[in-house]
Coordinates of C-alpha atoms in Angstrom, one line a residue:
X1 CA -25.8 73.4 67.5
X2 CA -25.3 71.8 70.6
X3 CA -21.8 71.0 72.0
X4 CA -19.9 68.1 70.7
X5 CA -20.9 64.8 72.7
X6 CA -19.9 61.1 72.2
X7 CA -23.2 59.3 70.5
X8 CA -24.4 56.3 72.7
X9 CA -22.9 53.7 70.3
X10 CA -22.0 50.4 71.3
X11 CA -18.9 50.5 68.7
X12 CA -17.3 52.8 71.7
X13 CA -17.3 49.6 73.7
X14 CA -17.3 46.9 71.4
X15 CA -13.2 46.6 70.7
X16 CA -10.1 47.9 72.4
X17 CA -9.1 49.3 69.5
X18 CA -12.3 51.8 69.4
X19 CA -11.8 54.5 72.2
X20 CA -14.3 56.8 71.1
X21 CA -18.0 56.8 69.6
X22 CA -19.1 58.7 66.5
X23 CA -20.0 62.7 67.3
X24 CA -23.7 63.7 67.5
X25 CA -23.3 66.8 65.3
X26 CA -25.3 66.6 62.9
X27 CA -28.6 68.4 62.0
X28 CA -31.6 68.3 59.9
X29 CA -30.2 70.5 57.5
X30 CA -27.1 67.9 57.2
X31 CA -29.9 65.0 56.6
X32 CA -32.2 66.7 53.9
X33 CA -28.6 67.5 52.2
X34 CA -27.2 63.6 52.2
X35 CA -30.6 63.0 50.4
X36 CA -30.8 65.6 47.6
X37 CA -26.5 64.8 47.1
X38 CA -26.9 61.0 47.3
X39 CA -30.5 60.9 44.8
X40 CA -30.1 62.8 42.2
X41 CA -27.5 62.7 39.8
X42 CA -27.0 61.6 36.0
X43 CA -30.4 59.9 36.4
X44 CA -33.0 62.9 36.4
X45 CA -31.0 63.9 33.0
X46 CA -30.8 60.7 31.2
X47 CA -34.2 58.3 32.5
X48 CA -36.7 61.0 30.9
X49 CA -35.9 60.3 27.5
X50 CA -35.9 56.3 28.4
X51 CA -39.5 57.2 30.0
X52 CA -41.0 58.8 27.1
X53 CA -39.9 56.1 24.4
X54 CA -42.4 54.0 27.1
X55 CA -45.1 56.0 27.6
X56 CA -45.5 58.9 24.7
X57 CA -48.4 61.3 26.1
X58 CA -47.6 63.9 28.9
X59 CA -50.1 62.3 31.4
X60 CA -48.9 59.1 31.6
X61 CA -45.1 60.1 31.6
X62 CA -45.8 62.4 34.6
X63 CA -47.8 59.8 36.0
X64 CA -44.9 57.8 36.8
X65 CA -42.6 60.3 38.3
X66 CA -45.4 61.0 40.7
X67 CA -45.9 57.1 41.1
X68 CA -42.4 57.3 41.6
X69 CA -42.3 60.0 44.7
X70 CA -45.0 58.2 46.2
X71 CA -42.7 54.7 46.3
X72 CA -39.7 57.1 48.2
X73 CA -42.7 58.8 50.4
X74 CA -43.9 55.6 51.6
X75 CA -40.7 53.8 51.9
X76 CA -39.7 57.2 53.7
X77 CA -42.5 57.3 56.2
X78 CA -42.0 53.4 57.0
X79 CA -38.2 53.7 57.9
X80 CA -38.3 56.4 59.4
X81 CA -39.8 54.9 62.1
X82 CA -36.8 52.4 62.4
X83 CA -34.4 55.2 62.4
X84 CA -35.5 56.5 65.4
X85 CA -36.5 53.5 67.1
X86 CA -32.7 52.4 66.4
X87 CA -31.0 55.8 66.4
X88 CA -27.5 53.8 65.0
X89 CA -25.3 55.1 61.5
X90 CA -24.8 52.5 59.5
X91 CA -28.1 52.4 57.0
X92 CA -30.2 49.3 56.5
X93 CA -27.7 47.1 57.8
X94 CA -28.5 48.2 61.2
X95 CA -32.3 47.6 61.2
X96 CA -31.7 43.7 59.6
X97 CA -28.9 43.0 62.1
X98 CA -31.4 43.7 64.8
X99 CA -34.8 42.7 63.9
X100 CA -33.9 39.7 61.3
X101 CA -30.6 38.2 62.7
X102 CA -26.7 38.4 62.3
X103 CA -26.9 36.8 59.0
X104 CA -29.4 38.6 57.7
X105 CA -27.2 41.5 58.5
X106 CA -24.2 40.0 57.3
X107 CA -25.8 39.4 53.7
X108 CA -27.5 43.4 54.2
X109 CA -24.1 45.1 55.1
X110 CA -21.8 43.4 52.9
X111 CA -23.6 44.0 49.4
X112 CA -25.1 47.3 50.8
X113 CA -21.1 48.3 51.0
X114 CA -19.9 46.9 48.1
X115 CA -22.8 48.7 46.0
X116 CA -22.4 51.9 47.5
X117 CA -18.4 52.0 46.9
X118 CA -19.2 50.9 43.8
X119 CA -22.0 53.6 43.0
X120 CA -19.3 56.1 44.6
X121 CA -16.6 54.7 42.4
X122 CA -19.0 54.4 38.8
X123 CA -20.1 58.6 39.8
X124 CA -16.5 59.5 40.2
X125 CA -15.5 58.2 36.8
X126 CA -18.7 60.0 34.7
X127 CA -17.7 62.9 36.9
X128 CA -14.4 62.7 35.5
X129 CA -15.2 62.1 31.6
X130 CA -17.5 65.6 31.9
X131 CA -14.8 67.0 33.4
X132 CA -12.5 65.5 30.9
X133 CA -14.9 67.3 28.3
X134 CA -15.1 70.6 29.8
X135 CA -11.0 70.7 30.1
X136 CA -8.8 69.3 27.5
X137 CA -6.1 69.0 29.4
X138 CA -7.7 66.4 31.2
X139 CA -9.2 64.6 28.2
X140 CA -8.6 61.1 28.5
X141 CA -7.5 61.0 31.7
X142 CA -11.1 59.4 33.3
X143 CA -9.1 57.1 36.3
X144 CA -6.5 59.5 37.7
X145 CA -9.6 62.2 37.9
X146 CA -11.5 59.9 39.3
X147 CA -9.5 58.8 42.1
X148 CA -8.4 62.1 42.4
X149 CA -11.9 63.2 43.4
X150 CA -12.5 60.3 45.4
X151 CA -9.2 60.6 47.3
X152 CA -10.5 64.5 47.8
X153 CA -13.0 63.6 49.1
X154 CA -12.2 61.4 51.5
X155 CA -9.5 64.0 52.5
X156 CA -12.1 66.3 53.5
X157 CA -13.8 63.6 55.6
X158 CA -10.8 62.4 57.0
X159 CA -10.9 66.3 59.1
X160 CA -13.6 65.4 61.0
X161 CA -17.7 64.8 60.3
X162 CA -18.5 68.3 60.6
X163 CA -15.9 69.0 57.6
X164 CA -17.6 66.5 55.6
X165 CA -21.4 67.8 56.8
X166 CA -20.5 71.3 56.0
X167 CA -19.3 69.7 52.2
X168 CA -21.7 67.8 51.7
X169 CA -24.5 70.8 52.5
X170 CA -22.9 73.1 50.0
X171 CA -22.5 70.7 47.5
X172 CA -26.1 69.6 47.7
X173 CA -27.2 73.1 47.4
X174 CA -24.8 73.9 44.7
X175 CA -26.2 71.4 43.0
X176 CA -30.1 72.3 43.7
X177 CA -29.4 75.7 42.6
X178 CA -27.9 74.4 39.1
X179 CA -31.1 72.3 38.4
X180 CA -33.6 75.0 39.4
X181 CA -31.4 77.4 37.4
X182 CA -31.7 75.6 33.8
X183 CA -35.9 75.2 35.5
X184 CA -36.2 78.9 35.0
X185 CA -34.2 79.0 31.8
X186 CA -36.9 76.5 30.5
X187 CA -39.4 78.6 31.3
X188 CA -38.3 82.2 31.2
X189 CA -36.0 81.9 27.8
X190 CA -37.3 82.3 24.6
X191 CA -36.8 78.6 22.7
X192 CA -36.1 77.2 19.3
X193 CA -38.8 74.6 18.6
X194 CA -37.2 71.3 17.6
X195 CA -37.9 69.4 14.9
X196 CA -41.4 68.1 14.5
X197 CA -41.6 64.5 15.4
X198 CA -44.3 62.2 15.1
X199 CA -46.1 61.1 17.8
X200 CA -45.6 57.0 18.6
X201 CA -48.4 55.1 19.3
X202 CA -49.4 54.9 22.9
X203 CA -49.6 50.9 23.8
X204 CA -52.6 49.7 25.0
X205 CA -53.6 47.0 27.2
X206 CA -50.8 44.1 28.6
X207 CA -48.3 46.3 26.2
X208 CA -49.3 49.7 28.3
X209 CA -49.1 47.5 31.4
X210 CA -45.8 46.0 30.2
X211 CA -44.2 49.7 29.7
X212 CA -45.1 51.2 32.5
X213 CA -43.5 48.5 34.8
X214 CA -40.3 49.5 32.5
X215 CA -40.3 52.6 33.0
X216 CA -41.2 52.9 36.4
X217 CA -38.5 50.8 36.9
X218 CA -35.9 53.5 35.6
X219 CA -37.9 56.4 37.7
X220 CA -37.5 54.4 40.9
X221 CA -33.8 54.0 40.0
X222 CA -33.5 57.8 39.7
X223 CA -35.1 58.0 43.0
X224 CA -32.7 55.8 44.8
X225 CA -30.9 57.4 47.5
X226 CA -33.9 58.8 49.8
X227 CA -32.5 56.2 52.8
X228 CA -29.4 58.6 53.2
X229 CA -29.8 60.0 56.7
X230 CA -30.8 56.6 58.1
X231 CA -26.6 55.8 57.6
X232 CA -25.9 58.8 60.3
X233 CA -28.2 58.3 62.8
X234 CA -26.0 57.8 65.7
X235 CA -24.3 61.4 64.3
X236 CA -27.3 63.6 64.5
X237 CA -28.0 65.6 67.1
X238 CA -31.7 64.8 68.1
X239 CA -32.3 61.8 66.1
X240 CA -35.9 61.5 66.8
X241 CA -37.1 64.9 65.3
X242 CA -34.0 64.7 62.5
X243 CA -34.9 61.5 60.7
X244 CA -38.6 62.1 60.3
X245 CA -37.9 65.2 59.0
X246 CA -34.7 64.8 56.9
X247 CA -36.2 61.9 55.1
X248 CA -40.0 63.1 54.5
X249 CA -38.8 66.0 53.4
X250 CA -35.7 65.0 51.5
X251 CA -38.1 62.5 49.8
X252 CA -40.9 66.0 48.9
X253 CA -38.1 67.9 47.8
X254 CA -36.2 65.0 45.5
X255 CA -40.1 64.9 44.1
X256 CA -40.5 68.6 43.5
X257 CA -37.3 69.1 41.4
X258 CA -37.8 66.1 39.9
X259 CA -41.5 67.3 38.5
X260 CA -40.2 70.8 37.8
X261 CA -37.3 69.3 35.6
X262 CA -39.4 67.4 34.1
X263 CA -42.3 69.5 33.5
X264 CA -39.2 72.1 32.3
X265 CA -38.3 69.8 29.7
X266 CA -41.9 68.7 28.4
X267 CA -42.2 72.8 28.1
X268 CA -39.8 73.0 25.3
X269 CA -39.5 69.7 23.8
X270 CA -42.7 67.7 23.4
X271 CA -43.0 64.5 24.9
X272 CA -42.7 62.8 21.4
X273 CA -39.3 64.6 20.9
X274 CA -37.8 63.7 23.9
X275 CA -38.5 59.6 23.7
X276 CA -35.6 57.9 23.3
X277 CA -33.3 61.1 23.9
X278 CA -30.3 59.5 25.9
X279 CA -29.6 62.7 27.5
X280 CA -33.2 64.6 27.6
X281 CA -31.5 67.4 29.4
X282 CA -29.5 68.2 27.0
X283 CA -31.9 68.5 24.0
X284 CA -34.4 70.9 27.1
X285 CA -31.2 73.2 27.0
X286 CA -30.8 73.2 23.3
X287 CA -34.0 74.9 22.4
X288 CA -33.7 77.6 24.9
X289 CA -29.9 78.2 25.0
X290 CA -28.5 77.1 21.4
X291 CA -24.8 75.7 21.0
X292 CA -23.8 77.1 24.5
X293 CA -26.0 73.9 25.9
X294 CA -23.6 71.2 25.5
X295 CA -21.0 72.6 28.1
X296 CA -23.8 74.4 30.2
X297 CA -25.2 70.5 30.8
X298 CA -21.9 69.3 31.5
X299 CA -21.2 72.2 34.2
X300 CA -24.6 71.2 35.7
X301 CA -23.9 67.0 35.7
X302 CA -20.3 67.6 37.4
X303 CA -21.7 70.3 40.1
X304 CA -24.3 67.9 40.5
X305 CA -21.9 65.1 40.7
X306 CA -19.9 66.2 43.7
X307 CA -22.5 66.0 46.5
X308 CA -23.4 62.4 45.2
X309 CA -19.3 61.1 45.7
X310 CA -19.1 62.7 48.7
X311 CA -22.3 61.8 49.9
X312 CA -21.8 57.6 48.8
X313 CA -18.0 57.9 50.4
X314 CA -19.5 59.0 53.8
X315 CA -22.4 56.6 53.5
X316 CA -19.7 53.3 53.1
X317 CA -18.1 54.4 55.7
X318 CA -20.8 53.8 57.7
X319 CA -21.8 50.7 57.0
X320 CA -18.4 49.5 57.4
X321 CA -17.6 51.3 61.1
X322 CA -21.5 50.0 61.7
X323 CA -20.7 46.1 61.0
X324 CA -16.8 46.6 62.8
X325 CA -19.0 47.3 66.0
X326 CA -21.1 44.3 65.6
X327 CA -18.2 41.9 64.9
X328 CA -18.8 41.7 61.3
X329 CA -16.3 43.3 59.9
X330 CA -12.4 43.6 61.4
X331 CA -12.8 44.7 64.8
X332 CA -10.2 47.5 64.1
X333 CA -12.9 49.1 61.8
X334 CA -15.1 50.7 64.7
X335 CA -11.9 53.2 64.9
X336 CA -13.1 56.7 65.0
X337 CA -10.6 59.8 65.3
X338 CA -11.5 63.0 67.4
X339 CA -13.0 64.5 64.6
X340 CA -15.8 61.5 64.6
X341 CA -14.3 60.3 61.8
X342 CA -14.1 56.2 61.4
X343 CA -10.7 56.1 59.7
X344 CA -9.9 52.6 59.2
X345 CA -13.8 52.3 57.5
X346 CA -13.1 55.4 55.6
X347 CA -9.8 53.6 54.4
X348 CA -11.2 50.5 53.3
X349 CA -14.4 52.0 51.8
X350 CA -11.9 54.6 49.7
X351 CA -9.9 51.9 49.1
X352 CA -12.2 49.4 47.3
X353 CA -13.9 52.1 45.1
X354 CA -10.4 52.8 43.9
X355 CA -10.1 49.6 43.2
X356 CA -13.3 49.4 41.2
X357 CA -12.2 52.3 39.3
X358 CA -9.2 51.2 38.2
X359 CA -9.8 47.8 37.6
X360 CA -13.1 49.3 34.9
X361 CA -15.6 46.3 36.9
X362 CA -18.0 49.3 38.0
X363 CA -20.6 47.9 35.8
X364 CA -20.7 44.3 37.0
X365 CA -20.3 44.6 40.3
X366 CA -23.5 47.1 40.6
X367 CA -25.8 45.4 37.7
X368 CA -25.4 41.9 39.9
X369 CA -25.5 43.6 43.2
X370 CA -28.5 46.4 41.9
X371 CA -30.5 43.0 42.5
X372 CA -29.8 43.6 46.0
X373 CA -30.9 47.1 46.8
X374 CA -34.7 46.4 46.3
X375 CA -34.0 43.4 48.2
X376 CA -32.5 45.4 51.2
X377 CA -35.6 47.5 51.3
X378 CA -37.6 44.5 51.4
X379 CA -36.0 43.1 54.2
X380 CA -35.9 46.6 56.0
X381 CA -39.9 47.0 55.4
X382 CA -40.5 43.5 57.2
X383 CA -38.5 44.8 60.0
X384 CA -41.1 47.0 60.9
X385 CA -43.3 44.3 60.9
X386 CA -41.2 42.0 63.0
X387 CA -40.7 44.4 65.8
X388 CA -44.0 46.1 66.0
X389 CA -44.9 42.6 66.6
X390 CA -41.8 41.3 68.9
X391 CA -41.0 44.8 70.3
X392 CA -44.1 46.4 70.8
X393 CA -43.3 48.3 73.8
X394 CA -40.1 49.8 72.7
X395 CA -39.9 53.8 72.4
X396 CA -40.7 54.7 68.5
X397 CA -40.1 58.8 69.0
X398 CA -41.8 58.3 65.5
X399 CA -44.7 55.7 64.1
X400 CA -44.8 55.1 60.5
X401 CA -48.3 56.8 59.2
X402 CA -50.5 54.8 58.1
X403 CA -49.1 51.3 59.5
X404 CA -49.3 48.2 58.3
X405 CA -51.2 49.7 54.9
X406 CA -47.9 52.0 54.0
X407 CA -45.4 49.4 55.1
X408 CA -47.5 47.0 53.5
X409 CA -47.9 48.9 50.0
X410 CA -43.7 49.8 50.3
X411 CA -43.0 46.1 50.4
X412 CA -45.0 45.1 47.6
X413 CA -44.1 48.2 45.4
X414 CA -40.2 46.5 46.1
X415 CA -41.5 43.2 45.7
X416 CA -43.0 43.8 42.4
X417 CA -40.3 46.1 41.0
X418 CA -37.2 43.2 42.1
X419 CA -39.8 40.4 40.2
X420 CA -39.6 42.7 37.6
X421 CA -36.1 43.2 37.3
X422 CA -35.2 39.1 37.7
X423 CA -37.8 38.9 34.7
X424 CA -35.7 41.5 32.6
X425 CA -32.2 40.8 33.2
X426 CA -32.2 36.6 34.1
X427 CA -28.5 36.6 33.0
X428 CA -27.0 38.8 36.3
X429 CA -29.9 37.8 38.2
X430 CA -28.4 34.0 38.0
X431 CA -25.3 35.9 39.3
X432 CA -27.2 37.6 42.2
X433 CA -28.6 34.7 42.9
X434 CA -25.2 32.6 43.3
X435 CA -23.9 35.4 45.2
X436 CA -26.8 34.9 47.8
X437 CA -26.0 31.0 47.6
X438 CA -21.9 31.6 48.3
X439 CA -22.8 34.3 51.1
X440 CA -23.6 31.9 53.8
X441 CA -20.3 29.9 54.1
X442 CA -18.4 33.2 53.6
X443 CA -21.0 34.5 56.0
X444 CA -19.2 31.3 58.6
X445 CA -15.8 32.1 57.4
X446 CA -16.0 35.5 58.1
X447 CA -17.2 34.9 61.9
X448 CA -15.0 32.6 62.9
X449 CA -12.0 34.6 61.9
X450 CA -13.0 38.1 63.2
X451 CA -13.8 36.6 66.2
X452 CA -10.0 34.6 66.7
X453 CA -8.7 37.8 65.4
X454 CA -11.0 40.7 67.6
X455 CA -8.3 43.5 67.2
X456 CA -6.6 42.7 63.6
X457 CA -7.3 45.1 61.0

């Protein structure tokens, strides 16, 4: 690893109250970790069950989770070429800021932080009811565990970026390790045979078309996350050959465990059996590992959970500092401490999923601002289009493959998938949908009073 350098970030310039950049420190290995932490989680346990009651027969439910992979692939190999292009941490905010206008960034930032502390606040909390399950003492207690973890967390991070890297690696591979673990249970253990159940009718026609928009849906949920290394970009050491390669190959392995589990599961539970199962891991571990599964599960979900609240606590932080430097967010948020650390973004980022978690409005906030995400990627994927076409001769250290016919097949894939979702959920999507119509003026607002007020926290 090299020695510790300053990044060329124009938050080191931007406010008097910002005497240093963020450290380039940061490798590959950090990158593919912030991916595997950040995607999977609850998801891979619970969607598989929700995918089967869709699509009954083993070829089409596989189908999806490939279909699935092959989404974060090309969304992966698009972006990628932004992240080099603009080597800055702060996630898609940064590439909408630049190509697509302050506003555009403005309305990118702001819901991209408020979802991810709330995504770090809503993990922390199931974190702490498995927890709560596993240790009686601690039964009941969901909030103060939560925030406890949270605040841990952010404890860690508060030490300096190579505190949180080094975290955030072994928690990742913790997690990995439990995943692929109850893989070879599947297959190396000798298993009960549940139940015989019978096998549901497989729909046909615009009901097959239908189901698999449903449950590709919840696989492309699952997969959310494979944008992680794009928030640290200004933080890794050689940004050109890092973000290629953390997010392709974050993306293949995310896919590989994700098949494995799932081909783990349809090993010893048929794929009629597992439909509808609301936590298909769960029933997998039964057949091979008897009443011990329960608590083995719940071991695996809170291992897994750690990388994902570290990882979501770092990422907000980013995209806070990121938007401080821009002028979009209190000036006194581009602070970063010798250990690279922006502490007054860390602060606030802590601060509101705290306040998520103890107020219990997890859920709203992220099913109105889910509406968003897709819509973020959307807006990112025409970014490569608008500079390739205004910005053609700036250095890309990395060109999307396949360009415009993977950018072009991303944004649709988004396009259809947010259609879809306004189709299925009109009552939050009238709430997204107001929020976009009330983010303008507060968009003005917000403007006008960082910039009286460039040094007030």
């Amino acid at each position: 690893m090299s020695s510790i350098a300053p990044a060329a970030d124009p938050a080191a310039s931007a406010s008097p109250v910002a005497r240093r950049g963020l450290l380039r420190v940061l490798g590959v290995t950090f990158g593919l970790a912030v991916i595997v932490g950040n995607t999977i989680g609850a998801g891979i346990l619970r969607t598989p069950g929700q995918v089967a009651a869709q699509l009954p027969t083993t070829g089409l439910y596989l189908a999806v989770w490939i279909a699935g992979g092959l989404y974060a692939l090309l969304g992966a190999v698009s972006l990628a070429e932004l992240g080099t292009m603009l080597p800055r941490s702060g996630g898609l905010y940064v590439f909408a800021r630049h190509a697509l206008g302050r506003y555009a960034g403005f309305l990118v930032g702001w819901n991209d932080w408020a979802a991810t502390c709330g995504s770090a606040a809503a993990v922390a909390v199931v974190l702490a009811e498995y927890v709560g399950a596993l240790v009686p003492g601690l039964a009941g207690r969901t909030v103060p565990v939560a925030m406890a973890v949270t605040i841990g967390f952010a404890a860690l991070q508060w030490r300096g970026v190579k505190v949180a890297g080094a975290a955030q690696t072994l928690t990742s591979a913790a997690k990995a390790l439990v995943l692929l673990s109850l893989v070879a249970a599947c297959f190396l253990l000798p298993s009960t045979a549940p139940a015989p159940v019978a096998a549901a009718a497989v729909p046909a026609g615009g009901a097959l078309l239908a189901a698999m928009i449903v449950a590709l849906q919840g696989v492309i949920y699952t997969y959310d996350g494979w944008t992680g290394v794009i928030y640290f970009s200004g933080e890794l050491e050689d940004p050109d050959r890092d973000v290629p390669r953390a997010m392709i190959g974050g993306v293949l392995a995310v896919t590989a465990i994700y098949l494995l589990l799932n081909l783990a599961f349809l090993h010893v539970v048929p794929v009629a059996a597992l439909a509808g199962e609301p936590l298909a891991a769960a029933a997998a571990a039964r057949t091979v590992l008897g009443p011990a599964a329960d608590t083995v599960i719940r071991v695996i979900l809170v291992v897994g959970l750690l990388s994902a609240v570290n990882a979501l606590v770092l990422m907000g932080s980013r995209v806070a500092y990121a938007m401080s430097a821009d002028g979009l967010f209190p000036r006194a948020g581009a602070t970063v401490n010798p250990g690279g650390t922006p502490t007054v973004a860390l602060a606030a980022s802590v601060g509101v999923a705290l306040a998520f978690i103890a107020t219990g409005t997890i859920d709203i906030i992220i099913a109105v601002l889910a509406f968003f995400f897709v819509a973020n990627y959307i807006l990112a994927f025409a970014a490569v289009f608008v500079l390739r076409r205004r910005e053609p001769e700036t250095p890309r250290p990395y060109r999307a493959w396949g360009y415009p016919w993977t950018t072009g097949l991303a944004m649709a894939g988004s396009v259809a998938f947010l259609a879809g979702a306004v189709a299925s959920d009109t009552r939050n999507s009238v709430y997204a949908l107001a929020l976009l119509a009330a983010s303008y003026p507060a968009y003005r607002i917000a403007s006008r009073w960082i910039d009286r007020n460039p040094t007030r926290p």
